[in-house]
Amino acid sequence: DAEITQSPRHKITETGRQVTLACHQTWNHNNMFWYRQDLGHGLRLIHYSYGVQDTNKGEVSDGYSVSRSNTEDLPLTLESAASSQTSVYFCASSDGGGGKETQYFGPGTRLLVL
Amino acid sequence: QKEVEQNSGPLSVPEGAIASLNCTYSDRGSQSFFWYRQYSGKSPELIMFIYSNGDKEDGRFTAQLNKASQYVSLLIRDSQPSDSATYLCAVNSGYSTLTFGKGTMLLVSP
């Protein structure tokens, strides 16, 4: 069955380290998204991609980067981890365009920055 | 800044009752509206989507959309304890992106 996976599921890191969170989908979806979810803020969009070599900044992109070299993967990199980036990170994907597509979410990665 | 507002709750209802969850949005041009359910510690999962004014029913769930009032709601009939979760309202905010509300926690007591 097609699915979307994230790794690692849990990560503890130190302030200033570079961290990469992986997202892999087998839906063959064009669109991929990264969100963070924090108490009191809900889901906020970090970066998104509509296809290979395409990346776009979301609402809270500072300190994060993504690259899309193939359809299946959109890794999220924290260039220099900060305690404010402690959060739960969700990857999602959807197909098509125009705004009526359903986004399917991965299981999430819990990141703790000490 | 496009905004989606939800009452954070918790909304407490007894088993068998109708739960009514509400959402307002700021972008009058929004065309697509989604309701996701999120259990504690899990990822969001889609319950329903609605594009046109009026009601859309799927089993025990009914989504209602009023674009003039910029209001979308989710009704859950015959609420069950297994419906206890946080419900996220999401609104299309440009091409294929979504803006999410902060969610309403629903508690269904046996």
JSON list of C-alpha atoms in Angstrom, two decimals:
[
{"chain": "A", "resi": 1, "resn": "ASP", "atom": "CA", "xyz": [0.00, 0.00, 0.00]},
{"chain": "A", "resi": 2, "resn": "ALA", "atom": "CA", "xyz": [1.11, 3.54, -0.71]},
{"chain": "A", "resi": 3, "resn": "GLU", "atom": "CA", "xyz": [2.19, 5.44, 2.34]},
{"chain": "A", "resi": 4, "resn": "ILE", "atom": "CA", "xyz": [4.15, 8.36, 3.71]},
{"chain": "A", "resi": 5, "resn": "THR", "atom": "CA", "xyz": [6.89, 7.73, 6.24]},
{"chain": "A", "resi": 6, "resn": "GLN", "atom": "CA", "xyz": [9.04, 9.95, 8.40]},
{"chain": "A", "resi": 7, "resn": "SER", "atom": "CA", "xyz": [12.33, 9.26, 10.11]},
{"chain": "A", "resi": 8, "resn": "PRO", "atom": "CA", "xyz": [13.48, 9.42, 12.76]},
{"chain": "A", "resi": 9, "resn": "ARG", "atom": "CA", "xyz": [10.28, 9.31, 14.81]},
{"chain": "A", "resi": 10, "resn": "HIS", "atom": "CA", "xyz": [12.06, 10.81, 17.80]},
{"chain": "A", "resi": 11, "resn": "LYS", "atom": "CA", "xyz": [15.20, 12.92, 17.87]},
{"chain": "A", "resi": 12, "resn": "ILE", "atom": "CA", "xyz": [17.14, 14.68, 20.60]},
{"chain": "A", "resi": 13, "resn": "THR", "atom": "CA", "xyz": [19.81, 17.11, 19.53]},
{"chain": "A", "resi": 14, "resn": "GLU", "atom": "CA", "xyz": [21.83, 19.98, 20.87]},
{"chain": "A", "resi": 15, "resn": "THR", "atom": "CA", "xyz": [21.59, 23.66, 20.10]},
{"chain": "A", "resi": 16, "resn": "GLY", "atom": "CA", "xyz": [23.64, 24.60, 17.06]},
{"chain": "A", "resi": 17, "resn": "ARG", "atom": "CA", "xyz": [23.72, 21.16, 15.43]},
{"chain": "A", "resi": 18, "resn": "GLN", "atom": "CA", "xyz": [22.44, 20.55, 11.93]},
{"chain": "A", "resi": 19, "resn": "VAL", "atom": "CA", "xyz": [19.52, 18.15, 11.84]},
{"chain": "A", "resi": 20, "resn": "THR", "atom": "CA", "xyz": [17.79, 16.54, 8.86]},
{"chain": "A", "resi": 21, "resn": "LEU", "atom": "CA", "xyz": [14.34, 15.01, 9.07]},
{"chain": "A", "resi": 22, "resn": "ALA", "atom": "CA", "xyz": [13.38, 12.60, 6.32]},
{"chain": "A", "resi": 23, "resn": "CYS", "atom": "CA", "xyz": [10.05, 12.30, 4.56]},
{"chain": "A", "resi": 24, "resn": "HIS", "atom": "CA", "xyz": [9.34, 9.61, 1.97]},
{"chain": "A", "resi": 25, "resn": "GLN", "atom": "CA", "xyz": [6.08, 8.98, 0.14]},
{"chain": "A", "resi": 26, "resn": "THR", "atom": "CA", "xyz": [5.11, 6.20, -2.21]},
{"chain": "A", "resi": 27, "resn": "TRP", "atom": "CA", "xyz": [1.88, 7.83, -3.42]},
{"chain": "A", "resi": 28, "resn": "ASN", "atom": "CA", "xyz": [3.76, 9.38, -6.36]},
{"chain": "A", "resi": 29, "resn": "HIS", "atom": "CA", "xyz": [2.28, 12.72, -5.29]},
{"chain": "A", "resi": 30, "resn": "ASN", "atom": "CA", "xyz": [3.60, 15.93, -6.81]},
{"chain": "A", "resi": 31, "resn": "ASN", "atom": "CA", "xyz": [2.99, 18.09, -3.75]},
{"chain": "A", "resi": 32, "resn": "MET", "atom": "CA", "xyz": [4.82, 17.70, -0.45]},
{"chain": "A", "resi": 33, "resn": "PHE", "atom": "CA", "xyz": [4.62, 19.82, 2.68]},
{"chain": "A", "resi": 34, "resn": "TRP", "atom": "CA", "xyz": [6.37, 20.23, 6.01]},
{"chain": "A", "resi": 35, "resn": "TYR", "atom": "CA", "xyz": [4.48, 21.49, 9.07]},
{"chain": "A", "resi": 36, "resn": "ARG", "atom": "CA", "xyz": [5.36, 21.99, 12.69]},
{"chain": "A", "resi": 37, "resn": "GLN", "atom": "CA", "xyz": [2.79, 21.62, 15.44]},
{"chain": "A", "resi": 38, "resn": "ASP", "atom": "CA", "xyz": [3.08, 23.38, 18.77]},
{"chain": "A", "resi": 39, "resn": "LEU", "atom": "CA", "xyz": [0.64, 23.84, 21.64]},
{"chain": "A", "resi": 40, "resn": "GLY", "atom": "CA", "xyz": [-1.23, 27.06, 21.15]},
{"chain": "A", "resi": 41, "resn": "HIS", "atom": "CA", "xyz": [-0.21, 27.42, 17.50]},
{"chain": "A", "resi": 42, "resn": "GLY", "atom": "CA", "xyz": [-1.68, 24.48, 15.68]},
{"chain": "A", "resi": 43, "resn": "LEU", "atom": "CA", "xyz": [-0.17, 23.29, 12.42]},
{"chain": "A", "resi": 44, "resn": "ARG", "atom": "CA", "xyz": [2.04, 25.83, 10.69]},
{"chain": "A", "resi": 45, "resn": "LEU", "atom": "CA", "xyz": [3.50, 25.44, 7.22]},
{"chain": "A", "resi": 46, "resn": "ILE", "atom": "CA", "xyz": [7.31, 25.50, 7.02]},
{"chain": "A", "resi": 47, "resn": "HIS", "atom": "CA", "xyz": [8.15, 24.68, 3.39]},
{"chain": "A", "resi": 48, "resn": "TYR", "atom": "CA", "xyz": [6.43, 23.03, 0.49]},
{"chain": "A", "resi": 49, "resn": "SER", "atom": "CA", "xyz": [7.18, 21.68, -2.96]},
{"chain": "A", "resi": 50, "resn": "TYR", "atom": "CA", "xyz": [5.02, 21.20, -6.05]},
{"chain": "A", "resi": 51, "resn": "GLY", "atom": "CA", "xyz": [7.50, 18.99, -7.85]},
{"chain": "A", "resi": 52, "resn": "VAL", "atom": "CA", "xyz": [11.12, 18.07, -8.42]},
{"chain": "A", "resi": 53, "resn": "GLN", "atom": "CA", "xyz": [13.46, 21.05, -8.04]},
{"chain": "A", "resi": 54, "resn": "ASP", "atom": "CA", "xyz": [10.58, 23.22, -6.78]},
{"chain": "A", "resi": 55, "resn": "THR", "atom": "CA", "xyz": [10.60, 24.55, -3.20]},
{"chain": "A", "resi": 56, "resn": "ASN", "atom": "CA", "xyz": [8.66, 27.34, -1.53]},
{"chain": "A", "resi": 57, "resn": "LYS", "atom": "CA", "xyz": [8.72, 29.06, 1.84]},
{"chain": "A", "resi": 58, "resn": "GLY", "atom": "CA", "xyz": [5.79, 28.77, 4.17]},
{"chain": "A", "resi": 59, "resn": "GLU", "atom": "CA", "xyz": [4.67, 30.78, 7.15]},
{"chain": "A", "resi": 60, "resn": "VAL", "atom": "CA", "xyz": [7.54, 29.78, 9.46]},
{"chain": "A", "resi": 61, "resn": "SER", "atom": "CA", "xyz": [10.50, 29.01, 7.19]},
{"chain": "A", "resi": 62, "resn": "ASP", "atom": "CA", "xyz": [13.30, 30.84, 9.02]},
{"chain": "A", "resi": 63, "resn": "GLY", "atom": "CA", "xyz": [16.01, 28.40, 10.13]},
{"chain": "A", "resi": 64, "resn": "TYR", "atom": "CA", "xyz": [14.75, 25.59, 7.87]},
{"chain": "A", "resi": 65, "resn": "SER", "atom": "CA", "xyz": [15.54, 24.45, 4.35]},
{"chain": "A", "resi": 66, "resn": "VAL", "atom": "CA", "xyz": [14.30, 21.76, 1.97]},
{"chain": "A", "resi": 67, "resn": "SER", "atom": "CA", "xyz": [15.38, 20.30, -1.33]},
{"chain": "A", "resi": 68, "resn": "ARG", "atom": "CA", "xyz": [13.45, 18.13, -3.79]},
{"chain": "A", "resi": 69, "resn": "SER", "atom": "CA", "xyz": [15.65, 15.95, -5.97]},
{"chain": "A", "resi": 70, "resn": "ASN", "atom": "CA", "xyz": [13.03, 13.28, -6.69]},
{"chain": "A", "resi": 71, "resn": "THR", "atom": "CA", "xyz": [9.26, 12.82, -6.41]},
{"chain": "A", "resi": 72, "resn": "GLU", "atom": "CA", "xyz": [9.35, 10.60, -3.33]},
{"chain": "A", "resi": 73, "resn": "ASP", "atom": "CA", "xyz": [11.45, 12.58, -0.85]},
{"chain": "A", "resi": 74, "resn": "LEU", "atom": "CA", "xyz": [11.43, 16.01, 0.77]},
{"chain": "A", "resi": 75, "resn": "PRO", "atom": "CA", "xyz": [14.03, 16.18, 3.57]},
{"chain": "A", "resi": 76, "resn": "LEU", "atom": "CA", "xyz": [13.78, 19.06, 6.03]},
{"chain": "A", "resi": 77, "resn": "THR", "atom": "CA", "xyz": [17.04, 20.49, 7.36]},
{"chain": "A", "resi": 78, "resn": "LEU", "atom": "CA", "xyz": [17.46, 22.62, 10.44]},
{"chain": "A", "resi": 79, "resn": "GLU", "atom": "CA", "xyz": [20.64, 24.48, 9.67]},
{"chain": "A", "resi": 80, "resn": "SER", "atom": "CA", "xyz": [21.55, 25.28, 13.28]},
{"chain": "A", "resi": 81, "resn": "ALA", "atom": "CA", "xyz": [19.04, 23.86, 15.71]},
{"chain": "A", "resi": 82, "resn": "ALA", "atom": "CA", "xyz": [17.55, 26.21, 18.30]},
{"chain": "A", "resi": 83, "resn": "SER", "atom": "CA", "xyz": [15.47, 25.43, 21.38]},
{"chain": "A", "resi": 84, "resn": "SER", "atom": "CA", "xyz": [12.56, 27.24, 19.71]},
{"chain": "A", "resi": 85, "resn": "GLN", "atom": "CA", "xyz": [12.55, 24.50, 17.08]},
{"chain": "A", "resi": 86, "resn": "THR", "atom": "CA", "xyz": [11.55, 21.88, 19.63]},
{"chain": "A", "resi": 87, "resn": "SER", "atom": "CA", "xyz": [8.29, 20.67, 18.15]},
{"chain": "A", "resi": 88, "resn": "VAL", "atom": "CA", "xyz": [6.44, 17.88, 16.40]},
{"chain": "A", "resi": 89, "resn": "TYR", "atom": "CA", "xyz": [7.10, 17.91, 12.66]},
{"chain": "A", "resi": 90, "resn": "PHE", "atom": "CA", "xyz": [4.65, 16.49, 10.15]},
{"chain": "A", "resi": 91, "resn": "CYS", "atom": "CA", "xyz": [5.22, 15.80, 6.50]},
{"chain": "A", "resi": 92, "resn": "ALA", "atom": "CA", "xyz": [2.25, 15.65, 4.14]},
{"chain": "A", "resi": 93, "resn": "SER", "atom": "CA", "xyz": [1.65, 15.02, 0.47]},
{"chain": "A", "resi": 94, "resn": "SER", "atom": "CA", "xyz": [-1.10, 15.57, -2.07]},
{"chain": "A", "resi": 95, "resn": "ASP", "atom": "CA", "xyz": [-1.63, 15.15, -5.78]},
{"chain": "A", "resi": 96, "resn": "GLY", "atom": "CA", "xyz": [-2.80, 17.53, -8.45]},
{"chain": "A", "resi": 97, "resn": "GLY", "atom": "CA", "xyz": [-3.45, 21.23, -8.07]},
{"chain": "A", "resi": 98, "resn": "GLY", "atom": "CA", "xyz": [-6.13, 23.83, -7.64]},
{"chain": "A", "resi": 99, "resn": "GLY", "atom": "CA", "xyz": [-6.72, 23.47, -3.94]},
{"chain": "A", "resi": 100, "resn": "LYS", "atom": "CA", "xyz": [-9.20, 20.60, -3.78]},
{"chain": "A", "resi": 101, "resn": "GLU", "atom": "CA", "xyz": [-6.65, 17.90, -3.09]},
{"chain": "A", "resi": 102, "resn": "THR", "atom": "CA", "xyz": [-6.55, 15.99, 0.18]},
{"chain": "A", "resi": 103, "resn": "GLN", "atom": "CA", "xyz": [-3.31, 16.16, 2.07]},
{"chain": "A", "resi": 104, "resn": "TYR", "atom": "CA", "xyz": [-2.14, 12.90, 3.64]},
{"chain": "A", "resi": 105, "resn": "PHE", "atom": "CA", "xyz": [0.06, 13.11, 6.69]},
{"chain": "A", "resi": 106, "resn": "GLY", "atom": "CA", "xyz": [3.02, 11.09, 7.86]},
{"chain": "A", "resi": 107, "resn": "PRO", "atom": "CA", "xyz": [3.27, 9.83, 11.46]},
{"chain": "A", "resi": 108, "resn": "GLY", "atom": "CA", "xyz": [5.36, 12.78, 12.64]},
{"chain": "A", "resi": 109, "resn": "THR", "atom": "CA", "xyz": [8.79, 13.35, 14.16]},
{"chain": "A", "resi": 110, "resn": "ARG", "atom": "CA", "xyz": [9.18, 14.59, 17.71]},
{"chain": "A", "resi": 111, "resn": "LEU", "atom": "CA", "xyz": [12.26, 16.80, 17.94]},
{"chain": "A", "resi": 112, "resn": "LEU", "atom": "CA", "xyz": [13.77, 18.02, 21.19]},
{"chain": "A", "resi": 113, "resn": "VAL", "atom": "CA", "xyz": [16.55, 20.61, 21.01]},
{"chain": "A", "resi": 114, "resn": "LEU", "atom": "CA", "xyz": [18.53, 20.92, 24.23]},
{"chain": "B", "resi": 1, "resn": "GLN", "atom": "CA", "xyz": [-2.28, 36.85, 6.89]},
{"chain": "B", "resi": 2, "resn": "LYS", "atom": "CA", "xyz": [-5.00, 34.32, 6.18]},
{"chain": "B", "resi": 3, "resn": "GLU", "atom": "CA", "xyz": [-6.58, 33.16, 9.42]},
{"chain": "B", "resi": 4, "resn": "VAL", "atom": "CA", "xyz": [-8.69, 30.23, 10.47]},
{"chain": "B", "resi": 5, "resn": "GLU", "atom": "CA", "xyz": [-10.33, 30.47, 13.87]},
{"chain": "B", "resi": 6, "resn": "GLN", "atom": "CA", "xyz": [-11.66, 27.67, 16.03]},
{"chain": "B", "resi": 7, "resn": "ASN", "atom": "CA", "xyz": [-12.79, 27.52, 19.63]},
{"chain": "B", "resi": 8, "resn": "SER", "atom": "CA", "xyz": [-10.09, 25.56, 21.44]},
{"chain": "B", "resi": 9, "resn": "GLY", "atom": "CA", "xyz": [-12.56, 23.81, 23.74]},
{"chain": "B", "resi": 10, "resn": "PRO", "atom": "CA", "xyz": [-12.73, 21.35, 25.20]},
{"chain": "B", "resi": 11, "resn": "LEU", "atom": "CA", "xyz": [-16.22, 20.70, 23.95]},
{"chain": "B", "resi": 12, "resn": "SER", "atom": "CA", "xyz": [-17.79, 18.10, 26.20]},
{"chain": "B", "resi": 13, "resn": "VAL", "atom": "CA", "xyz": [-20.81, 16.10, 25.07]},
{"chain": "B", "resi": 14, "resn": "PRO", "atom": "CA", "xyz": [-22.44, 12.93, 26.39]},
{"chain": "B", "resi": 15, "resn": "GLU", "atom": "CA", "xyz": [-22.41, 9.75, 24.35]},
{"chain": "B", "resi": 16, "resn": "GLY", "atom": "CA", "xyz": [-25.17, 9.74, 21.76]},
{"chain": "B", "resi": 17, "resn": "ALA", "atom": "CA", "xyz": [-25.44, 13.53, 21.56]},
{"chain": "B", "resi": 18, "resn": "ILE", "atom": "CA", "xyz": [-24.68, 15.77, 18.58]},
{"chain": "B", "resi": 19, "resn": "ALA", "atom": "CA", "xyz": [-21.34, 17.52, 18.68]},
{"chain": "B", "resi": 20, "resn": "SER", "atom": "CA", "xyz": [-21.09, 20.81, 16.78]},
{"chain": "B", "resi": 21, "resn": "LEU", "atom": "CA", "xyz": [-17.68, 22.13, 15.85]},
{"chain": "B", "resi": 22, "resn": "ASN", "atom": "CA", "xyz": [-17.29, 25.55, 14.29]},
{"chain": "B", "resi": 23, "resn": "CYS", "atom": "CA", "xyz": [-14.70, 27.37, 12.22]},
{"chain": "B", "resi": 24, "resn": "THR", "atom": "CA", "xyz": [-14.44, 30.82, 10.67]},
{"chain": "B", "resi": 25, "resn": "TYR", "atom": "CA", "xyz": [-11.95, 31.97, 8.06]},
{"chain": "B", "resi": 26, "resn": "SER", "atom": "CA", "xyz": [-10.69, 35.32, 6.91]},
{"chain": "B", "resi": 27, "resn": "ASP", "atom": "CA", "xyz": [-9.99, 34.82, 3.19]},
{"chain": "B", "resi": 28, "resn": "ARG", "atom": "CA", "xyz": [-13.22, 35.39, 1.30]},
{"chain": "B", "resi": 29, "resn": "GLY", "atom": "CA", "xyz": [-11.63, 33.83, -1.79]},
{"chain": "B", "resi": 30, "resn": "SER", "atom": "CA", "xyz": [-11.10, 30.42, -0.18]},
{"chain": "B", "resi": 31, "resn": "GLN", "atom": "CA", "xyz": [-12.68, 27.63, -2.17]},
{"chain": "B", "resi": 32, "resn": "SER", "atom": "CA", "xyz": [-11.96, 24.40, -0.33]},
{"chain": "B", "resi": 33, "resn": "PHE", "atom": "CA", "xyz": [-12.54, 23.41, 3.27]},
{"chain": "B", "resi": 34, "resn": "PHE", "atom": "CA", "xyz": [-11.37, 20.35, 5.15]},
{"chain": "B", "resi": 35, "resn": "TRP", "atom": "CA", "xyz": [-11.97, 18.75, 8.52]},
{"chain": "B", "resi": 36, "resn": "TYR", "atom": "CA", "xyz": [-9.21, 16.61, 10.01]},
{"chain": "B", "resi": 37, "resn": "ARG", "atom": "CA", "xyz": [-9.33, 14.54, 13.17]},
{"chain": "B", "resi": 38, "resn": "GLN", "atom": "CA", "xyz": [-6.23, 14.15, 15.30]},
{"chain": "B", "resi": 39, "resn": "TYR", "atom": "CA", "xyz": [-5.97, 11.71, 18.17]},
{"chain": "B", "resi": 40, "resn": "SER", "atom": "CA", "xyz": [-3.46, 12.52, 20.89]},
{"chain": "B", "resi": 41, "resn": "GLY", "atom": "CA", "xyz": [0.06, 11.68, 19.74]},
{"chain": "B", "resi": 42, "resn": "LYS", "atom": "CA", "xyz": [-1.08, 10.82, 16.22]},
{"chain": "B", "resi": 43, "resn": "SER", "atom": "CA", "xyz": [-1.10, 12.55, 12.86]},
{"chain": "B", "resi": 44, "resn": "PRO", "atom": "CA", "xyz": [-4.12, 14.34, 11.37]},
{"chain": "B", "resi": 45, "resn": "GLU", "atom": "CA", "xyz": [-6.47, 12.26, 9.24]},
{"chain": "B", "resi": 46, "resn": "LEU", "atom": "CA", "xyz": [-9.08, 13.61, 6.86]},
{"chain": "B", "resi": 47, "resn": "ILE", "atom": "CA", "xyz": [-12.72, 13.27, 7.85]},
{"chain": "B", "resi": 48, "resn": "MET", "atom": "CA", "xyz": [-14.48, 15.39, 5.26]},
{"chain": "B", "resi": 49, "resn": "PHE", "atom": "CA", "xyz": [-14.03, 18.10, 2.68]},
{"chain": "B", "resi": 50, "resn": "ILE", "atom": "CA", "xyz": [-16.59, 20.54, 1.32]},
{"chain": "B", "resi": 51, "resn": "TYR", "atom": "CA", "xyz": [-16.42, 22.97, -1.59]},
{"chain": "B", "resi": 52, "resn": "SER", "atom": "CA", "xyz": [-19.99, 24.23, -2.08]},
{"chain": "B", "resi": 53, "resn": "ASN", "atom": "CA", "xyz": [-22.38, 26.13, 0.13]},
{"chain": "B", "resi": 54, "resn": "GLY", "atom": "CA", "xyz": [-24.78, 23.93, 2.06]},
{"chain": "B", "resi": 55, "resn": "ASP", "atom": "CA", "xyz": [-24.52, 20.59, 3.75]},
{"chain": "B", "resi": 56, "resn": "LYS", "atom": "CA", "xyz": [-22.52, 17.49, 2.93]},
{"chain": "B", "resi": 57, "resn": "GLU", "atom": "CA", "xyz": [-23.22, 14.28, 4.80]},
{"chain": "B", "resi": 58, "resn": "ASP", "atom": "CA", "xyz": [-21.00, 11.21, 5.25]},
{"chain": "B", "resi": 59, "resn": "GLY", "atom": "CA", "xyz": [-22.26, 8.70, 7.75]},
{"chain": "B", "resi": 60, "resn": "ARG", "atom": "CA", "xyz": [-22.49, 10.32, 11.18]},
{"chain": "B", "resi": 61, "resn": "PHE", "atom": "CA", "xyz": [-20.63, 13.41, 9.95]},
{"chain": "B", "resi": 62, "resn": "THR", "atom": "CA", "xyz": [-22.13, 16.49, 8.30]},
{"chain": "B", "resi": 63, "resn": "ALA", "atom": "CA", "xyz": [-20.08, 19.41, 7.06]},
{"chain": "B", "resi": 64, "resn": "GLN", "atom": "CA", "xyz": [-21.82, 22.74, 6.59]},
{"chain": "B", "resi": 65, "resn": "LEU", "atom": "CA", "xyz": [-20.45, 25.66, 4.58]},
{"chain": "B", "resi": 66, "resn": "ASN", "atom": "CA", "xyz": [-21.66, 29.25, 4.41]},
{"chain": "B", "resi": 67, "resn": "LYS", "atom": "CA", "xyz": [-19.29, 31.27, 2.24]},
{"chain": "B", "resi": 68, "resn": "ALA", "atom": "CA", "xyz": [-21.21, 34.52, 2.75]},
{"chain": "B", "resi": 69, "resn": "SER", "atom": "CA", "xyz": [-20.63, 34.27, 6.49]},
{"chain": "B", "resi": 70, "resn": "GLN", "atom": "CA", "xyz": [-17.18, 32.70, 6.03]},
{"chain": "B", "resi": 71, "resn": "TYR", "atom": "CA", "xyz": [-18.21, 29.90, 8.30]},
{"chain": "B", "resi": 72, "resn": "VAL", "atom": "CA", "xyz": [-17.78, 26.13, 8.16]},
{"chain": "B", "resi": 73, "resn": "SER", "atom": "CA", "xyz": [-18.95, 23.61, 10.70]},
{"chain": "B", "resi": 74, "resn": "LEU", "atom": "CA", "xyz": [-18.81, 19.90, 11.43]},
{"chain": "B", "resi": 75, "resn": "LEU", "atom": "CA", "xyz": [-21.66, 18.05, 13.09]},
{"chain": "B", "resi": 76, "resn": "ILE", "atom": "CA", "xyz": [-21.10, 14.63, 14.59]},
{"chain": "B", "resi": 77, "resn": "ARG", "atom": "CA", "xyz": [-24.30, 12.74, 15.27]},
{"chain": "B", "resi": 78, "resn": "ASP", "atom": "CA", "xyz": [-24.59, 9.95, 17.84]},
{"chain": "B", "resi": 79, "resn": "SER", "atom": "CA", "xyz": [-21.22, 10.90, 19.31]},
{"chain": "B", "resi": 80, "resn": "GLN", "atom": "CA", "xyz": [-19.10, 8.03, 20.60]},
{"chain": "B", "resi": 81, "resn": "PRO", "atom": "CA", "xyz": [-16.23, 8.03, 23.11]},
{"chain": "B", "resi": 82, "resn": "SER", "atom": "CA", "xyz": [-13.99, 7.05, 20.18]},
{"chain": "B", "resi": 83, "resn": "ASP", "atom": "CA", "xyz": [-14.79, 10.44, 18.62]},
{"chain": "B", "resi": 84, "resn": "SER", "atom": "CA", "xyz": [-12.84, 12.11, 21.43]},
{"chain": "B", "resi": 85, "resn": "ALA", "atom": "CA", "xyz": [-10.02, 13.87, 19.62]},
{"chain": "B", "resi": 86, "resn": "THR", "atom": "CA", "xyz": [-8.94, 17.27, 18.38]},
{"chain": "B", "resi": 87, "resn": "TYR", "atom": "CA", "xyz": [-10.69, 18.42, 15.21]},
{"chain": "B", "resi": 88, "resn": "LEU", "atom": "CA", "xyz": [-8.77, 20.65, 12.84]},
{"chain": "B", "resi": 89, "resn": "CYS", "atom": "CA", "xyz": [-10.40, 22.94, 10.34]},
{"chain": "B", "resi": 90, "resn": "ALA", "atom": "CA", "xyz": [-8.29, 23.65, 7.24]},
{"chain": "B", "resi": 91, "resn": "VAL", "atom": "CA", "xyz": [-8.88, 26.11, 4.45]},
{"chain": "B", "resi": 92, "resn": "ASN", "atom": "CA", "xyz": [-7.25, 26.22, 1.05]},
{"chain": "B", "resi": 93, "resn": "SER", "atom": "CA", "xyz": [-4.97, 29.23, 1.10]},
{"chain": "B", "resi": 94, "resn": "GLY", "atom": "CA", "xyz": [-3.36, 29.29, -2.30]},
{"chain": "B", "resi": 95, "resn": "TYR", "atom": "CA", "xyz": [-2.95, 26.72, -5.07]},
{"chain": "B", "resi": 96, "resn": "SER", "atom": "CA", "xyz": [-2.45, 23.55, -2.99]},
{"chain": "B", "resi": 97, "resn": "THR", "atom": "CA", "xyz": [-1.56, 24.90, 0.43]},
{"chain": "B", "resi": 98, "resn": "LEU", "atom": "CA", "xyz": [-3.77, 24.79, 3.51]},
{"chain": "B", "resi": 99, "resn": "THR", "atom": "CA", "xyz": [-4.10, 27.07, 6.51]},
{"chain": "B", "resi": 100, "resn": "PHE", "atom": "CA", "xyz": [-5.12, 25.21, 9.65]},
{"chain": "B", "resi": 101, "resn": "GLY", "atom": "CA", "xyz": [-7.02, 26.38, 12.69]},
{"chain": "B", "resi": 102, "resn": "LYS", "atom": "CA", "xyz": [-5.62, 25.56, 16.10]},
{"chain": "B", "resi": 103, "resn": "GLY", "atom": "CA", "xyz": [-8.19, 22.84, 16.58]},
{"chain": "B", "resi": 104, "resn": "THR", "atom": "CA", "xyz": [-11.08, 22.10, 18.92]},
{"chain": "B", "resi": 105, "resn": "MET", "atom": "CA", "xyz": [-10.76, 19.32, 21.47]},
{"chain": "B", "resi": 106, "resn": "LEU", "atom": "CA", "xyz": [-13.86, 17.15, 21.70]},
{"chain": "B", "resi": 107, "resn": "LEU", "atom": "CA", "xyz": [-14.54, 14.98, 24.73]},
{"chain": "B", "resi": 108, "resn": "VAL", "atom": "CA", "xyz": [-17.37, 12.45, 24.54]},
{"chain": "B", "resi": 109, "resn": "SER", "atom": "CA", "xyz": [-18.27, 10.98, 27.90]},
{"chain": "B", "resi": 110, "resn": "PRO", "atom": "CA", "xyz": [-19.84, 7.48, 28.21]}
]
